[in-house]
mmCIF file of C-alpha atoms in Angstrom:
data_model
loop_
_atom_site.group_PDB
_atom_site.id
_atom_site.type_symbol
_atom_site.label_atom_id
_atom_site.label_comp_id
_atom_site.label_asym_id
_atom_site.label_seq_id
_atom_site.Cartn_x
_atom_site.Cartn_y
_atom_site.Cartn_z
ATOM 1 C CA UNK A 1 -16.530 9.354 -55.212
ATOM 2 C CA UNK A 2 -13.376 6.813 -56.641
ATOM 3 C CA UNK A 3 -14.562 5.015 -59.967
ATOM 4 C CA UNK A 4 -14.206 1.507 -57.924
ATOM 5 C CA UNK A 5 -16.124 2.880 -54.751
ATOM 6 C CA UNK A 6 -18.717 4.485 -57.241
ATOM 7 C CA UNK A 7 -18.641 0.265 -58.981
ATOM 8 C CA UNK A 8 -19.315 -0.935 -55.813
ATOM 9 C CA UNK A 9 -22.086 1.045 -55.008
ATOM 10 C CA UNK A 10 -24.324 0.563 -58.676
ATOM 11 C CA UNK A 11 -23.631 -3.337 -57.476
ATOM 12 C CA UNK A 12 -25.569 -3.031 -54.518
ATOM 13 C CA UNK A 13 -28.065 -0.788 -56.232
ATOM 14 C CA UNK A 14 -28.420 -3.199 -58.857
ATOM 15 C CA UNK A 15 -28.519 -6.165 -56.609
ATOM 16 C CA UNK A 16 -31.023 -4.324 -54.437
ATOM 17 C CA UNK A 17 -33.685 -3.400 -57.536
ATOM 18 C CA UNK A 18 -33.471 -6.736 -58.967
ATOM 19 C CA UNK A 19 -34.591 -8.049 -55.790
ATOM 20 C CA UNK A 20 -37.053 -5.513 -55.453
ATOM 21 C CA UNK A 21 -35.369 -4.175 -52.134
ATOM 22 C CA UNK A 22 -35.699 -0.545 -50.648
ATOM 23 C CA UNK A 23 -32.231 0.809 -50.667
ATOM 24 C CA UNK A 24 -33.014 4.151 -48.260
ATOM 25 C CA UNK A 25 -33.531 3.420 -44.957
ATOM 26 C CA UNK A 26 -35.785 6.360 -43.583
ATOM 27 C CA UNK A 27 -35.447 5.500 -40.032
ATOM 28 C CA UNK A 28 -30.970 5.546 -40.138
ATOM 29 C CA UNK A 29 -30.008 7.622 -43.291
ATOM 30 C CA UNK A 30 -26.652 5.882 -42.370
ATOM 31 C CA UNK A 31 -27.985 2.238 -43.018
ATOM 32 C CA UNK A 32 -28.884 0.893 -46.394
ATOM 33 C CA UNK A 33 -30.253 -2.650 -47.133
ATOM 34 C CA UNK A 34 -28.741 -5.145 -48.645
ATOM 35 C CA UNK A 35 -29.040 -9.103 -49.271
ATOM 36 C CA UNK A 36 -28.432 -11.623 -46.928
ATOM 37 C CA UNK A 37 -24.871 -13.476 -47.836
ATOM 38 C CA UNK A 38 -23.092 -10.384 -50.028
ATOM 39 C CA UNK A 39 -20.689 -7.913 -48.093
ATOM 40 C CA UNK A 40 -19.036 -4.605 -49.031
ATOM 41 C CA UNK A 41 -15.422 -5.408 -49.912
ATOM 42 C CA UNK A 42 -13.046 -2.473 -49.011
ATOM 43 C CA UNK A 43 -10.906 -2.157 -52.412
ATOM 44 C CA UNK A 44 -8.491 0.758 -50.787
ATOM 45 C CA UNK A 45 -5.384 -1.838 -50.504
ATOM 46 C CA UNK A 46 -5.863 -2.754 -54.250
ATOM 47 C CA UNK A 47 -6.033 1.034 -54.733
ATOM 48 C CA UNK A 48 -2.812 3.141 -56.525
ATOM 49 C CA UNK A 49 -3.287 5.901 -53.644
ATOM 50 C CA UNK A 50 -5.077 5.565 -50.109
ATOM 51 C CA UNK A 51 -8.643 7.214 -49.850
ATOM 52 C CA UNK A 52 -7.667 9.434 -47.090
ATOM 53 C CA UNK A 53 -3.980 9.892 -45.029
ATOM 54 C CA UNK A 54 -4.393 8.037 -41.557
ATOM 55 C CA UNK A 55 -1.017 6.555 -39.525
ATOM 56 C CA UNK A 56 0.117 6.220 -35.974
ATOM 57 C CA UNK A 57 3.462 7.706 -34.762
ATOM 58 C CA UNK A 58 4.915 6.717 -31.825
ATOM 59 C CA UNK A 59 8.246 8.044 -30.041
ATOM 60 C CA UNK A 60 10.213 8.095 -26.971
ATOM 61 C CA UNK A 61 11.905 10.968 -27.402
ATOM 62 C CA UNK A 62 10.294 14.354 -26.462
ATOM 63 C CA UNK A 63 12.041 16.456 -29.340
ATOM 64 C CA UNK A 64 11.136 13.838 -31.831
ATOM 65 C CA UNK A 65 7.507 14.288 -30.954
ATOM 66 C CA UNK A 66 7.164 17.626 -31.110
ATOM 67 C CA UNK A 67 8.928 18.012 -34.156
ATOM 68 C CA UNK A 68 6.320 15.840 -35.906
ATOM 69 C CA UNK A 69 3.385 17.264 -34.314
ATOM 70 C CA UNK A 70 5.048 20.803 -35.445
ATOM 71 C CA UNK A 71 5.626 19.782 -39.030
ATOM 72 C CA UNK A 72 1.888 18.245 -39.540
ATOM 73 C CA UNK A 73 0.342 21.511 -37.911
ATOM 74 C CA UNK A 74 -3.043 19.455 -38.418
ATOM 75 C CA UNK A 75 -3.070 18.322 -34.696
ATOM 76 C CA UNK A 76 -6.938 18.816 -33.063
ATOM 77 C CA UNK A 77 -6.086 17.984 -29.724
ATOM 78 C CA UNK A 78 -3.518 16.564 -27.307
ATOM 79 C CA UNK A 79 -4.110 14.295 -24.267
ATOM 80 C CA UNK A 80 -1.444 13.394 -21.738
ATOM 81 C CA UNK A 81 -2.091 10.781 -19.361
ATOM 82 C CA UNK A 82 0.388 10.839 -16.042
ATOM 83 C CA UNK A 83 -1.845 8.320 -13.831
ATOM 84 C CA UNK A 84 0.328 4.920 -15.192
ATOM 85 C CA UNK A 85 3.754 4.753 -12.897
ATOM 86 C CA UNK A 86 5.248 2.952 -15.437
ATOM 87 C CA UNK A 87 5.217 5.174 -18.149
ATOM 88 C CA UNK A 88 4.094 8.732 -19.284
ATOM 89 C CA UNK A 89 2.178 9.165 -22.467
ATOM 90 C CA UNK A 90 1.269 12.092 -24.904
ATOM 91 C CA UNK A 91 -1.475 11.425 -27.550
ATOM 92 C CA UNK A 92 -1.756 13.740 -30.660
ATOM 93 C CA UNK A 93 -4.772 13.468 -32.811
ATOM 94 C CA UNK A 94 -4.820 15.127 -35.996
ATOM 95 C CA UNK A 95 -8.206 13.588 -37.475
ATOM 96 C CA UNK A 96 -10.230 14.413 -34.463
ATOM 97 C CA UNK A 97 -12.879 16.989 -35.731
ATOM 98 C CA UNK A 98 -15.624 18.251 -33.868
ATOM 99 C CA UNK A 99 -19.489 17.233 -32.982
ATOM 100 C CA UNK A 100 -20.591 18.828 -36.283
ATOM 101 C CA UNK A 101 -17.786 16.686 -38.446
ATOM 102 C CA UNK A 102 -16.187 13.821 -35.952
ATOM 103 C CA UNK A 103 -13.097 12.648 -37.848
ATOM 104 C CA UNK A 104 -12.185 8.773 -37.360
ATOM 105 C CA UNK A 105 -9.581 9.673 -34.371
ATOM 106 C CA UNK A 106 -6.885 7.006 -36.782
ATOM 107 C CA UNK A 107 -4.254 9.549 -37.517
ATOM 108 C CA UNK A 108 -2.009 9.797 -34.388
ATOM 109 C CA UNK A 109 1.334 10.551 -32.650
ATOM 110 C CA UNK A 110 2.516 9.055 -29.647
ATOM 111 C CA UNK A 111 4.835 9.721 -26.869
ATOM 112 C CA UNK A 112 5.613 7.466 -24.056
ATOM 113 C CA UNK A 113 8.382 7.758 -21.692
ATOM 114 C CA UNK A 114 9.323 4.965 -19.838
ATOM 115 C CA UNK A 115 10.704 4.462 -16.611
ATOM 116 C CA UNK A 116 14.282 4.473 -16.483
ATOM 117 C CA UNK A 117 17.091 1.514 -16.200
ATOM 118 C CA UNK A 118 18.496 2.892 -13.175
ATOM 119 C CA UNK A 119 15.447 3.830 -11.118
ATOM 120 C CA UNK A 120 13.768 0.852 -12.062
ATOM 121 C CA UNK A 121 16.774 -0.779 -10.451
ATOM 122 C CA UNK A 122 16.262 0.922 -7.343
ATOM 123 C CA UNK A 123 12.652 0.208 -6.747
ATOM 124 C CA UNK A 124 12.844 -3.554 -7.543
ATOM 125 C CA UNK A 125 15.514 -4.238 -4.843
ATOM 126 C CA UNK A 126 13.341 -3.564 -1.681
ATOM 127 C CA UNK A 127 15.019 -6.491 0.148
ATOM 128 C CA UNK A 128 17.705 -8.285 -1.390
ATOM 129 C CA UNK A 129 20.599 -10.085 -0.797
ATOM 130 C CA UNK A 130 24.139 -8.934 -0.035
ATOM 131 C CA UNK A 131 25.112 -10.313 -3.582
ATOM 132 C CA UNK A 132 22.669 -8.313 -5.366
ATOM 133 C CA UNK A 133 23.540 -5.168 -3.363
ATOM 134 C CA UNK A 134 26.953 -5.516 -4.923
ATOM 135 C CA UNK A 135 26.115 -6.180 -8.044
ATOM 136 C CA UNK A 136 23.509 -2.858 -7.883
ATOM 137 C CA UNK A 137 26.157 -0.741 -6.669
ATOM 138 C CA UNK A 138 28.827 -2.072 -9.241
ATOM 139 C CA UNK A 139 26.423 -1.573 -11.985
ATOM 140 C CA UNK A 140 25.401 1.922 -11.138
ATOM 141 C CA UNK A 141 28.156 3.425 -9.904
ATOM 142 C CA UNK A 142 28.168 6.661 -12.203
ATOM 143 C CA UNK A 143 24.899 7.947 -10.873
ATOM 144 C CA UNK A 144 25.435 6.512 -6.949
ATOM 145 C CA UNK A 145 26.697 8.370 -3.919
ATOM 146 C CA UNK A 146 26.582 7.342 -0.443
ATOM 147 C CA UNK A 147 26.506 9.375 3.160
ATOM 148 C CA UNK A 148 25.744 8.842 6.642
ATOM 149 C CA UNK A 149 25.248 10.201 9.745
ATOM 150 C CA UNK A 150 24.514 9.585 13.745
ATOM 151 C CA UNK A 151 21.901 8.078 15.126
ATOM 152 C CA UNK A 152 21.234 11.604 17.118
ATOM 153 C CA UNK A 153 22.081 13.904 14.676
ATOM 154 C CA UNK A 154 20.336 14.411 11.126
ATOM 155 C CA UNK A 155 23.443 15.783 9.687
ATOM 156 C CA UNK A 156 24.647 13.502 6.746
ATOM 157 C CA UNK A 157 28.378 13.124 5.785
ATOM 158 C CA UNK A 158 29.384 11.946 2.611
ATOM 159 C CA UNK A 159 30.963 8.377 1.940
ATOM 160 C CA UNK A 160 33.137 7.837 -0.471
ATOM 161 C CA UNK A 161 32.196 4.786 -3.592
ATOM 162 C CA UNK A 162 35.159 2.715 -2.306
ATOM 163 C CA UNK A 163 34.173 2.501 1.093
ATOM 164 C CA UNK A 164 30.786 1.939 1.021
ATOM 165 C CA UNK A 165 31.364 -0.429 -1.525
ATOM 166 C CA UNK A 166 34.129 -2.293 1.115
ATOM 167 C CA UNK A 167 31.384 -1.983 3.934
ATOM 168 C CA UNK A 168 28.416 -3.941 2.209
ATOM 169 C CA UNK A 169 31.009 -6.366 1.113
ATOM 170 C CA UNK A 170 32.297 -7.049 4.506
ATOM 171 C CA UNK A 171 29.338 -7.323 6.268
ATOM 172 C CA UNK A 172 29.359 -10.523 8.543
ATOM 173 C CA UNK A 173 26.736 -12.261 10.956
ATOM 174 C CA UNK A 174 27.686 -12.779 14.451
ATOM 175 C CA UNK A 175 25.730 -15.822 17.231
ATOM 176 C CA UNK A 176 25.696 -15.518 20.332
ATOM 177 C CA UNK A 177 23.792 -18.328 21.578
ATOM 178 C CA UNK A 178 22.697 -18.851 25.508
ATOM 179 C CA UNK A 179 21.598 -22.226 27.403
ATOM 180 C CA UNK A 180 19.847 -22.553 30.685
ATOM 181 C CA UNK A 181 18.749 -25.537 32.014
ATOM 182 C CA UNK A 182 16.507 -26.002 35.392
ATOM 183 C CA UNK A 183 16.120 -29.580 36.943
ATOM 184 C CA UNK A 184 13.697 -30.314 39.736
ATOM 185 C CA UNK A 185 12.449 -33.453 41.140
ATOM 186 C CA UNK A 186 9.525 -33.883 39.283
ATOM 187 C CA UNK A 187 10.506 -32.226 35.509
ATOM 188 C CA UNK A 188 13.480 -30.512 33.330
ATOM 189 C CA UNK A 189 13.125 -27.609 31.527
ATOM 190 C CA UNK A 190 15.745 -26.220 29.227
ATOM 191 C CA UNK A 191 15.840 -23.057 27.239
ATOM 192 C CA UNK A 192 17.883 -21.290 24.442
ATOM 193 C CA UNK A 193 18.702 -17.449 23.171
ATOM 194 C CA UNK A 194 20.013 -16.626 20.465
ATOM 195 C CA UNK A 195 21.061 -13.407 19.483
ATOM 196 C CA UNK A 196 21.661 -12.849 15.825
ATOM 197 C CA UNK A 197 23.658 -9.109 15.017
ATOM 198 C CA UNK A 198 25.102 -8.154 11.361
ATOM 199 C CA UNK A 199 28.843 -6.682 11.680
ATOM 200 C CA UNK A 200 30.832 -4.766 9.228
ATOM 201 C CA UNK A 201 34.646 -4.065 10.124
ATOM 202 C CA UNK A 202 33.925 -0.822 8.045
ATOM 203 C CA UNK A 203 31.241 1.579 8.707
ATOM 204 C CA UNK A 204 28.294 1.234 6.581
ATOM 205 C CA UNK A 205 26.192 4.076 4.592
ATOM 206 C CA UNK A 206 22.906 5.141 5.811
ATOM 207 C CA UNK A 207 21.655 6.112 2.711
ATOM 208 C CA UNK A 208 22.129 5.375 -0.840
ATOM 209 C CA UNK A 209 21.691 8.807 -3.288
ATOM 210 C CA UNK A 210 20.946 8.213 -7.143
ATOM 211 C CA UNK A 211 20.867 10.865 -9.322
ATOM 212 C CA UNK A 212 18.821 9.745 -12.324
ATOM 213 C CA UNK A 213 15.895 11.045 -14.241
ATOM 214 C CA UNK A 214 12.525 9.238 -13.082
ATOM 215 C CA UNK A 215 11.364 8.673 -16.733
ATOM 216 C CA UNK A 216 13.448 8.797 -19.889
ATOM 217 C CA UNK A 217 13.382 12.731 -21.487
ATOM 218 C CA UNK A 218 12.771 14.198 -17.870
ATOM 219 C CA UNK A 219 15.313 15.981 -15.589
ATOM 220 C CA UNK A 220 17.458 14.621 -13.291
ATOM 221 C CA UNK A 221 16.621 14.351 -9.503
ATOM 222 C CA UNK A 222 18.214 13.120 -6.414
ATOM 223 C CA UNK A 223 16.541 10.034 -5.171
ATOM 224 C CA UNK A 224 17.637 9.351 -1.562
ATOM 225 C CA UNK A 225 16.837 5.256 -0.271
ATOM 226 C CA UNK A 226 17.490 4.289 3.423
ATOM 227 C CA UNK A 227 19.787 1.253 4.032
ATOM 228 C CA UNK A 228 18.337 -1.585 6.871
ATOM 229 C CA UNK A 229 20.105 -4.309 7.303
ATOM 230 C CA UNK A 230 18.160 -7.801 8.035
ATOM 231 C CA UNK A 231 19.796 -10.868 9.748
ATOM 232 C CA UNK A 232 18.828 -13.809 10.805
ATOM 233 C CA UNK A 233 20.523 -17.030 11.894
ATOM 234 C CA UNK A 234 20.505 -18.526 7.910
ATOM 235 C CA UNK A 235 20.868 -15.510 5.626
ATOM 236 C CA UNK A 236 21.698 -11.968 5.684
ATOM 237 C CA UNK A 237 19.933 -9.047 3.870
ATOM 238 C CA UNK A 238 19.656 -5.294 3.604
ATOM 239 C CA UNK A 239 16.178 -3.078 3.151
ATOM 240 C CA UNK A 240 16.205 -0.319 0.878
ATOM 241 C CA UNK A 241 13.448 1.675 0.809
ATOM 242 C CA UNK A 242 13.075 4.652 -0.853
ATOM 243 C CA UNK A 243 12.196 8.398 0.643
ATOM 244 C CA UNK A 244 9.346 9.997 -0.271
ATOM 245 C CA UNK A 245 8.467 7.499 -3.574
ATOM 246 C CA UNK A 246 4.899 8.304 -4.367
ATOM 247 C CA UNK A 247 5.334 12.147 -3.935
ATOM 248 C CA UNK A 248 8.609 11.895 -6.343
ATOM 249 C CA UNK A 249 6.991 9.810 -8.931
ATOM 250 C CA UNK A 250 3.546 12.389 -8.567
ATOM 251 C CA UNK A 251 6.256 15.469 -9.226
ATOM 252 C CA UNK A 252 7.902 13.646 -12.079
ATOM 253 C CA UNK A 253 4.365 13.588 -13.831
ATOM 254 C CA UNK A 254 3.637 16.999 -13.229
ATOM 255 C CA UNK A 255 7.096 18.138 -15.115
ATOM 256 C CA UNK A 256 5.808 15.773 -17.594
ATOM 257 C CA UNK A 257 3.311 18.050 -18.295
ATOM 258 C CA UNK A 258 5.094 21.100 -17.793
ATOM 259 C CA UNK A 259 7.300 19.788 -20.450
ATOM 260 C CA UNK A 260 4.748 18.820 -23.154
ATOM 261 C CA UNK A 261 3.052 22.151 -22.929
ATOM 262 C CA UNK A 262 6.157 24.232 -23.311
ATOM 263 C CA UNK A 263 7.173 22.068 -26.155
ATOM 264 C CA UNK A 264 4.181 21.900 -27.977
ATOM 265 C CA UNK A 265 2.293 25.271 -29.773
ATOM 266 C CA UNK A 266 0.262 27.848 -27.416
ATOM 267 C CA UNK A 267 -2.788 27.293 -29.712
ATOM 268 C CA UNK A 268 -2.775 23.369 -29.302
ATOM 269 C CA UNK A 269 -5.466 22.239 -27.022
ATOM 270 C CA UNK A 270 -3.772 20.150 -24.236
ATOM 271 C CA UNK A 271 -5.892 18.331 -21.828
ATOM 272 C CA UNK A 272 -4.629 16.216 -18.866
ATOM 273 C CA UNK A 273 -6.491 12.471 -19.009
ATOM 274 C CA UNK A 274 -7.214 9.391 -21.744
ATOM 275 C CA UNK A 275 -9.150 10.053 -24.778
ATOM 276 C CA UNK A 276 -10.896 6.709 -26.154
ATOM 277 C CA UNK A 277 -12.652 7.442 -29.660
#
């Protein structure tokens, strides 16, 4: 026991006989009694060394994380939790122990991947504005390609950046409006269509292809979203809705762990779920 832990403790002892208090609690070996309005001070900070080595490591970056969890070689168990769409997370825990010595679960490393930029991008436009479709494909224009293909044939031909880029920009809304107007002796009714189209002088793409990795660290894939457009008589819109979302997103978790397993040592428990100490 440290000299000022070992201080501490004839303190309490002292305190305790002087008061004529049982110390031992028979019932909680764990417990001990002491008097009402005096606490145990932990002295560690004061201290030239800490009692025991405890820290938290946390990463981004696959290689980083299992370089650390390679050069401790203390790690009990790992715990990867792929259920979040957000992110992806790997917990280390090298202070685990076991049900005959728990450890205090304090000394940890940490990886999280995040969603990235560009897909993030993608699956907060939904519906949007002409403006903002611009802008999207202007910004991301090194991982964006662009095909179509007719209405009766699933064949897709590629589009080239320039065009596609000329077609959203040149989209236009076109009214026809229609008045008809009956008169009899007794009333008037009148009535008006409208008919409200969205026309591009240039053909526009059917689909919008991004090749990105889902979350940072993973693979790239090819994420395919189908273009609508949406018009009414005051604005004018397009729909992109991405193919196949939840099923890419549940793949891009399971390479997670395919990843973190092949990185990490054969003997290193790995278990898929949260661990809460």
């Amino acid at each position: 026991m440290p000299s000022t832990d070992k201080n501490v403790a004839q303190t309490v002892a002292e305190l305790a006989r002087q008061n004529d208090m049982q110390l031992k609690n028979n019932n909680a070996s764990s417990l001990v009694t002491v008097p009402e309005g005096y606490r145990l001070e932990d002295t560690e900070k004061h201290q030239a060394n800490r009692n025991r080595f405890r820290g938290r490591f946390n990463t981004q970056s696959s290689t980083a994380f299992a370089e650390y969890v390679a050069d401790r070689d203390t790690a009990d168990k790992c715990f990867i939790d792929n259920t979040n769409q957000d992110f992806l997370t790997c917990q280390a825990i090298f202070n685990l122990g076991n049900e005959e010595a728990a450890g205090h679960a304090d000394d940890t490393a940490l990886l999280k991947l995040p969603i990235t930029d560009e897909f993030r991008a993608l699956s907060n436009l939904g519906r949007t504005s002409q403006r903002n479709i611009v802008d999207f494909i202007q910004d991301y224009a090194h991982c964006l390609t662009f095909s179509d293909s007719d209405e009766d044939s699933d064949e897709l031909s590629d589009m080239s950046f320039s065009h596609a880029l000329k077609a959203f920009r040149s989209v236009t809304v076109k009214s026809a409006g229609e008045m008809t107007s009956n008169v009899g002796d007794l009333s008037s009714t009148k009535s008006a269509m409208e008919r409200i189209e969205a026309d591009s002088s240039i053909r526009l793409p059917r689909f919008i292809h991004m090749e990105t990795s889902l979350y940072e660290d993973l693979p790239k894939v090819k994420v395919t979203a189908r273009v609508a457009v949406i018009a009414d008589s005051d604005n004018l819109g397009f729909s992109l809705r991405i193919i196949s979302q939840t099923k890419q997103l549940n793949d891009a978790a399971d390479r997670f762990v395919e990843m973190v397993k092949a990185l990490l040592p054969d003997e290193l428990p790995i278990y898929v779920g949260t661990f809460t100490a």
